[in-house]
Short mmCIF file of N, CA and C in Angstrom, two decimals:
data_model
loop_
_atom_site.label_atom_id
_atom_site.label_comp_id
_atom_site.label_asym_id
_atom_site.label_seq_id
_atom_site.Cartn_x
_atom_site.Cartn_y
_atom_site.Cartn_z
N UNK A 27 -9.09 -14.09 -4.28
CA UNK A 27 -9.49 -12.99 -5.14
C UNK A 27 -9.32 -11.65 -4.43
N UNK A 28 -8.77 -10.69 -5.16
CA UNK A 28 -8.64 -9.35 -4.62
C UNK A 28 -7.46 -9.13 -3.70
N UNK A 29 -6.55 -10.08 -3.60
CA UNK A 29 -5.38 -9.91 -2.73
C UNK A 29 -4.39 -8.94 -3.35
N UNK A 30 -3.73 -8.19 -2.48
CA UNK A 30 -2.67 -7.28 -2.93
C UNK A 30 -1.34 -8.02 -2.85
N UNK A 31 -0.53 -7.84 -3.85
CA UNK A 31 0.77 -8.49 -3.89
C UNK A 31 1.84 -7.42 -4.00
N UNK A 32 2.74 -7.36 -3.04
CA UNK A 32 3.86 -6.41 -3.03
C UNK A 32 3.41 -4.95 -2.99
N UNK A 33 2.28 -4.67 -2.37
CA UNK A 33 1.80 -3.29 -2.26
C UNK A 33 2.82 -2.35 -1.63
N UNK A 34 3.62 -2.79 -0.65
CA UNK A 34 4.61 -1.87 -0.06
C UNK A 34 5.62 -1.33 -1.07
N UNK A 35 5.77 -1.98 -2.21
CA UNK A 35 6.75 -1.54 -3.21
C UNK A 35 6.43 -0.15 -3.74
N UNK A 36 5.20 0.31 -3.56
CA UNK A 36 4.84 1.67 -4.00
C UNK A 36 5.50 2.70 -3.10
N UNK A 37 5.70 2.35 -1.82
CA UNK A 37 6.21 3.33 -0.85
C UNK A 37 7.64 3.06 -0.38
N UNK A 38 8.17 1.89 -0.62
CA UNK A 38 9.50 1.57 -0.09
C UNK A 38 10.16 0.52 -0.98
N UNK A 39 11.46 0.39 -0.81
CA UNK A 39 12.17 -0.67 -1.53
C UNK A 39 11.67 -2.00 -1.00
N UNK A 40 11.34 -2.90 -1.90
CA UNK A 40 10.75 -4.17 -1.50
C UNK A 40 11.39 -5.29 -2.31
N UNK A 41 11.78 -6.33 -1.65
CA UNK A 41 12.34 -7.51 -2.31
C UNK A 41 11.34 -8.64 -2.18
N UNK A 42 10.94 -9.20 -3.32
CA UNK A 42 9.94 -10.25 -3.27
C UNK A 42 10.45 -11.44 -2.47
N UNK A 43 9.51 -12.19 -1.91
CA UNK A 43 9.86 -13.29 -1.00
C UNK A 43 9.68 -14.66 -1.61
N UNK A 44 9.29 -14.76 -2.85
CA UNK A 44 9.08 -16.09 -3.40
C UNK A 44 8.51 -16.05 -4.79
N UNK A 45 7.72 -17.05 -5.10
CA UNK A 45 7.14 -17.21 -6.43
C UNK A 45 5.62 -17.13 -6.33
N UNK A 46 5.00 -16.46 -7.27
CA UNK A 46 3.55 -16.29 -7.27
C UNK A 46 2.91 -17.27 -8.24
N UNK A 47 1.96 -18.05 -7.74
CA UNK A 47 1.21 -18.97 -8.60
C UNK A 47 -0.27 -18.89 -8.25
N UNK A 48 -1.11 -19.21 -9.20
CA UNK A 48 -2.56 -19.25 -8.96
C UNK A 48 -2.96 -20.68 -8.70
N UNK A 49 -3.73 -20.89 -7.63
CA UNK A 49 -4.17 -22.24 -7.30
C UNK A 49 -5.38 -22.67 -8.10
N UNK A 50 -6.28 -21.71 -8.39
CA UNK A 50 -7.51 -22.02 -9.12
C UNK A 50 -7.71 -21.01 -10.23
N UNK A 51 -7.78 -21.47 -11.44
CA UNK A 51 -8.06 -20.59 -12.56
C UNK A 51 -6.94 -19.61 -12.86
N UNK A 52 -7.31 -18.57 -13.55
CA UNK A 52 -6.33 -17.56 -13.97
C UNK A 52 -6.08 -16.56 -12.85
N UNK A 53 -4.88 -16.03 -12.83
CA UNK A 53 -4.53 -14.96 -11.90
C UNK A 53 -4.29 -13.69 -12.69
N UNK A 54 -4.69 -12.57 -12.15
CA UNK A 54 -4.51 -11.29 -12.82
C UNK A 54 -3.49 -10.46 -12.05
N UNK A 55 -2.56 -9.90 -12.76
CA UNK A 55 -1.50 -9.10 -12.15
C UNK A 55 -1.49 -7.73 -12.81
N UNK A 56 -1.43 -6.71 -11.98
CA UNK A 56 -1.31 -5.34 -12.47
C UNK A 56 0.01 -4.80 -11.96
N UNK A 57 0.74 -4.16 -12.81
CA UNK A 57 2.04 -3.61 -12.43
C UNK A 57 1.94 -2.09 -12.35
N UNK A 58 2.46 -1.54 -11.26
CA UNK A 58 2.49 -0.09 -11.06
C UNK A 58 3.94 0.31 -10.84
N UNK A 59 4.42 1.22 -11.65
CA UNK A 59 5.79 1.70 -11.49
C UNK A 59 5.81 2.70 -10.33
N UNK A 60 6.52 2.35 -9.26
CA UNK A 60 6.53 3.14 -8.03
C UNK A 60 6.92 4.59 -8.22
N UNK A 61 7.98 4.84 -8.99
CA UNK A 61 8.45 6.22 -9.19
C UNK A 61 7.42 7.04 -9.97
N UNK A 62 6.83 6.44 -10.99
CA UNK A 62 5.80 7.13 -11.76
C UNK A 62 4.60 7.45 -10.88
N UNK A 63 4.19 6.48 -10.07
CA UNK A 63 3.07 6.69 -9.15
C UNK A 63 3.37 7.86 -8.22
N UNK A 64 4.56 7.87 -7.62
CA UNK A 64 4.95 8.93 -6.70
C UNK A 64 4.95 10.29 -7.39
N UNK A 65 5.47 10.35 -8.61
CA UNK A 65 5.51 11.61 -9.35
C UNK A 65 4.10 12.13 -9.65
N UNK A 66 3.18 11.23 -9.98
CA UNK A 66 1.80 11.63 -10.24
C UNK A 66 1.13 12.16 -8.97
N UNK A 67 1.39 11.49 -7.85
CA UNK A 67 0.82 11.94 -6.58
C UNK A 67 1.31 13.35 -6.27
N UNK A 68 2.60 13.59 -6.43
CA UNK A 68 3.16 14.92 -6.16
C UNK A 68 2.58 15.95 -7.14
N UNK A 69 2.47 15.57 -8.40
CA UNK A 69 1.97 16.50 -9.42
C UNK A 69 0.54 16.96 -9.11
N UNK A 70 -0.30 16.03 -8.68
CA UNK A 70 -1.69 16.38 -8.44
C UNK A 70 -1.95 16.76 -6.98
N UNK A 71 -0.99 16.56 -6.13
CA UNK A 71 -1.00 16.91 -4.70
C UNK A 71 -2.39 17.02 -4.09
N UNK A 72 -2.56 17.86 -3.10
CA UNK A 72 -3.85 18.05 -2.46
C UNK A 72 -4.21 16.96 -1.47
N UNK A 73 -5.51 16.81 -1.26
CA UNK A 73 -6.03 15.90 -0.24
C UNK A 73 -5.69 14.44 -0.50
N UNK A 74 -5.81 14.02 -1.73
CA UNK A 74 -5.52 12.61 -2.05
C UNK A 74 -4.05 12.31 -1.83
N UNK A 75 -3.18 13.22 -2.22
CA UNK A 75 -1.74 13.03 -2.01
C UNK A 75 -1.42 12.94 -0.53
N UNK A 76 -2.06 13.79 0.27
CA UNK A 76 -1.85 13.77 1.72
C UNK A 76 -2.29 12.42 2.30
N UNK A 77 -3.46 11.95 1.86
CA UNK A 77 -3.97 10.66 2.32
C UNK A 77 -3.02 9.52 1.93
N UNK A 78 -2.58 9.51 0.67
CA UNK A 78 -1.68 8.44 0.20
C UNK A 78 -0.35 8.45 0.95
N UNK A 79 0.17 9.64 1.23
CA UNK A 79 1.41 9.75 1.98
C UNK A 79 1.24 9.17 3.39
N UNK A 80 0.16 9.53 4.04
CA UNK A 80 -0.10 9.03 5.40
C UNK A 80 -0.33 7.53 5.38
N UNK A 81 -1.11 7.05 4.40
CA UNK A 81 -1.36 5.61 4.29
C UNK A 81 -0.05 4.85 4.09
N UNK A 82 0.81 5.36 3.23
CA UNK A 82 2.10 4.71 2.99
C UNK A 82 2.95 4.63 4.25
N UNK A 83 2.98 5.71 5.02
CA UNK A 83 3.74 5.73 6.28
C UNK A 83 3.17 4.70 7.25
N UNK A 84 1.85 4.65 7.38
CA UNK A 84 1.22 3.69 8.29
C UNK A 84 1.46 2.25 7.82
N UNK A 85 1.36 2.03 6.52
CA UNK A 85 1.56 0.68 5.97
C UNK A 85 2.98 0.18 6.23
N UNK A 86 3.97 1.01 5.90
CA UNK A 86 5.36 0.59 6.09
C UNK A 86 5.65 0.41 7.58
N UNK A 87 5.14 1.29 8.42
CA UNK A 87 5.32 1.15 9.87
C UNK A 87 4.73 -0.16 10.38
N UNK A 88 3.53 -0.51 9.90
CA UNK A 88 2.90 -1.76 10.33
C UNK A 88 3.70 -2.96 9.85
N UNK A 89 4.22 -2.89 8.63
CA UNK A 89 5.03 -4.01 8.11
C UNK A 89 6.34 -4.16 8.87
N UNK A 90 6.95 -3.04 9.26
CA UNK A 90 8.20 -3.11 10.00
C UNK A 90 8.01 -3.76 11.37
N UNK A 91 6.80 -3.68 11.90
CA UNK A 91 6.50 -4.27 13.20
C UNK A 91 5.92 -5.67 13.11
N UNK A 92 5.79 -6.20 11.91
CA UNK A 92 5.21 -7.53 11.71
C UNK A 92 6.30 -8.50 11.25
N UNK A 93 6.71 -9.39 12.15
CA UNK A 93 7.80 -10.32 11.82
C UNK A 93 7.38 -11.34 10.77
N UNK A 94 6.08 -11.52 10.55
CA UNK A 94 5.60 -12.50 9.57
C UNK A 94 5.21 -11.87 8.24
N UNK A 95 5.60 -10.61 8.02
CA UNK A 95 5.22 -9.91 6.79
C UNK A 95 5.77 -10.64 5.57
N UNK A 96 4.96 -10.68 4.52
CA UNK A 96 5.40 -11.30 3.28
C UNK A 96 4.84 -10.51 2.10
N UNK A 97 4.98 -11.03 0.90
CA UNK A 97 4.54 -10.32 -0.30
C UNK A 97 3.03 -10.10 -0.36
N UNK A 98 2.27 -10.87 0.39
CA UNK A 98 0.82 -10.71 0.37
C UNK A 98 0.35 -9.58 1.26
N UNK A 99 1.26 -8.98 2.02
CA UNK A 99 0.95 -7.83 2.86
C UNK A 99 -0.02 -8.23 3.96
N UNK A 100 -1.16 -7.59 4.07
CA UNK A 100 -2.11 -7.84 5.14
C UNK A 100 -3.47 -8.25 4.57
N UNK A 101 -4.30 -8.83 5.43
CA UNK A 101 -5.65 -9.19 4.98
C UNK A 101 -6.49 -7.93 4.83
N UNK A 102 -7.65 -8.07 4.22
CA UNK A 102 -8.51 -6.92 3.91
C UNK A 102 -8.92 -6.15 5.17
N UNK A 103 -9.17 -6.86 6.25
CA UNK A 103 -9.58 -6.20 7.49
C UNK A 103 -8.49 -5.27 8.02
N UNK A 104 -7.25 -5.74 8.01
CA UNK A 104 -6.15 -4.91 8.49
C UNK A 104 -5.88 -3.74 7.53
N UNK A 105 -5.99 -3.99 6.23
CA UNK A 105 -5.80 -2.91 5.25
C UNK A 105 -6.88 -1.85 5.41
N UNK A 106 -8.12 -2.28 5.66
CA UNK A 106 -9.21 -1.32 5.88
C UNK A 106 -8.96 -0.49 7.13
N UNK A 107 -8.42 -1.12 8.18
CA UNK A 107 -8.11 -0.39 9.41
C UNK A 107 -7.03 0.65 9.16
N UNK A 108 -5.99 0.29 8.39
CA UNK A 108 -4.94 1.25 8.05
C UNK A 108 -5.50 2.40 7.21
N UNK A 109 -6.36 2.06 6.25
CA UNK A 109 -6.97 3.09 5.40
C UNK A 109 -7.83 4.04 6.23
N UNK A 110 -8.56 3.50 7.19
CA UNK A 110 -9.39 4.32 8.06
C UNK A 110 -8.53 5.26 8.92
N UNK A 111 -7.44 4.73 9.48
CA UNK A 111 -6.52 5.57 10.26
C UNK A 111 -5.93 6.67 9.41
N UNK A 112 -5.54 6.34 8.18
CA UNK A 112 -4.97 7.34 7.28
C UNK A 112 -5.99 8.43 6.99
N UNK A 113 -7.24 8.04 6.78
CA UNK A 113 -8.30 9.01 6.50
C UNK A 113 -8.49 9.96 7.69
N UNK A 114 -8.48 9.40 8.90
CA UNK A 114 -8.63 10.22 10.10
C UNK A 114 -7.48 11.20 10.25
N UNK A 115 -6.24 10.72 10.09
CA UNK A 115 -5.08 11.60 10.17
C UNK A 115 -5.12 12.69 9.09
N UNK A 116 -5.49 12.30 7.87
CA UNK A 116 -5.54 13.27 6.77
C UNK A 116 -6.60 14.34 7.04
N UNK A 117 -7.70 13.95 7.65
CA UNK A 117 -8.77 14.90 7.94
C UNK A 117 -8.35 15.93 9.00
N UNK A 118 -7.39 15.57 9.84
CA UNK A 118 -6.93 16.53 10.85
C UNK A 118 -6.11 17.65 10.21
N UNK A 119 -5.62 17.43 8.97
CA UNK A 119 -4.80 18.42 8.28
C UNK A 119 -5.50 18.99 7.06
N UNK A 120 -6.77 18.78 6.96
CA UNK A 120 -7.54 19.26 5.82
C UNK A 120 -8.70 18.31 5.57
N UNK A 121 -9.70 18.74 4.85
CA UNK A 121 -10.86 17.90 4.65
C UNK A 121 -10.64 16.93 3.49
N UNK A 122 -11.17 15.72 3.65
CA UNK A 122 -11.15 14.71 2.60
C UNK A 122 -12.55 14.42 2.14
#
């Protein structure tokens, strides 16, 4: 529950690595169009846009250094660590 699937596709070209199935019960999938998301971030700019840009850079950098990266991305603990780093970096260039 709560896993992210193909999250890097928001920030970079991403090719899926397999087939998604639910082991127990129903699975819920939300689709986000990457280009539309990026355009909205730019349109509303400001602190949130700065944070999202930094988070995206950190996420893609971490994935590029992870030889075992797959469509499930990272566990919640690692994602929280990346989010925290992004928040710290964003705060150095303005308040969040």
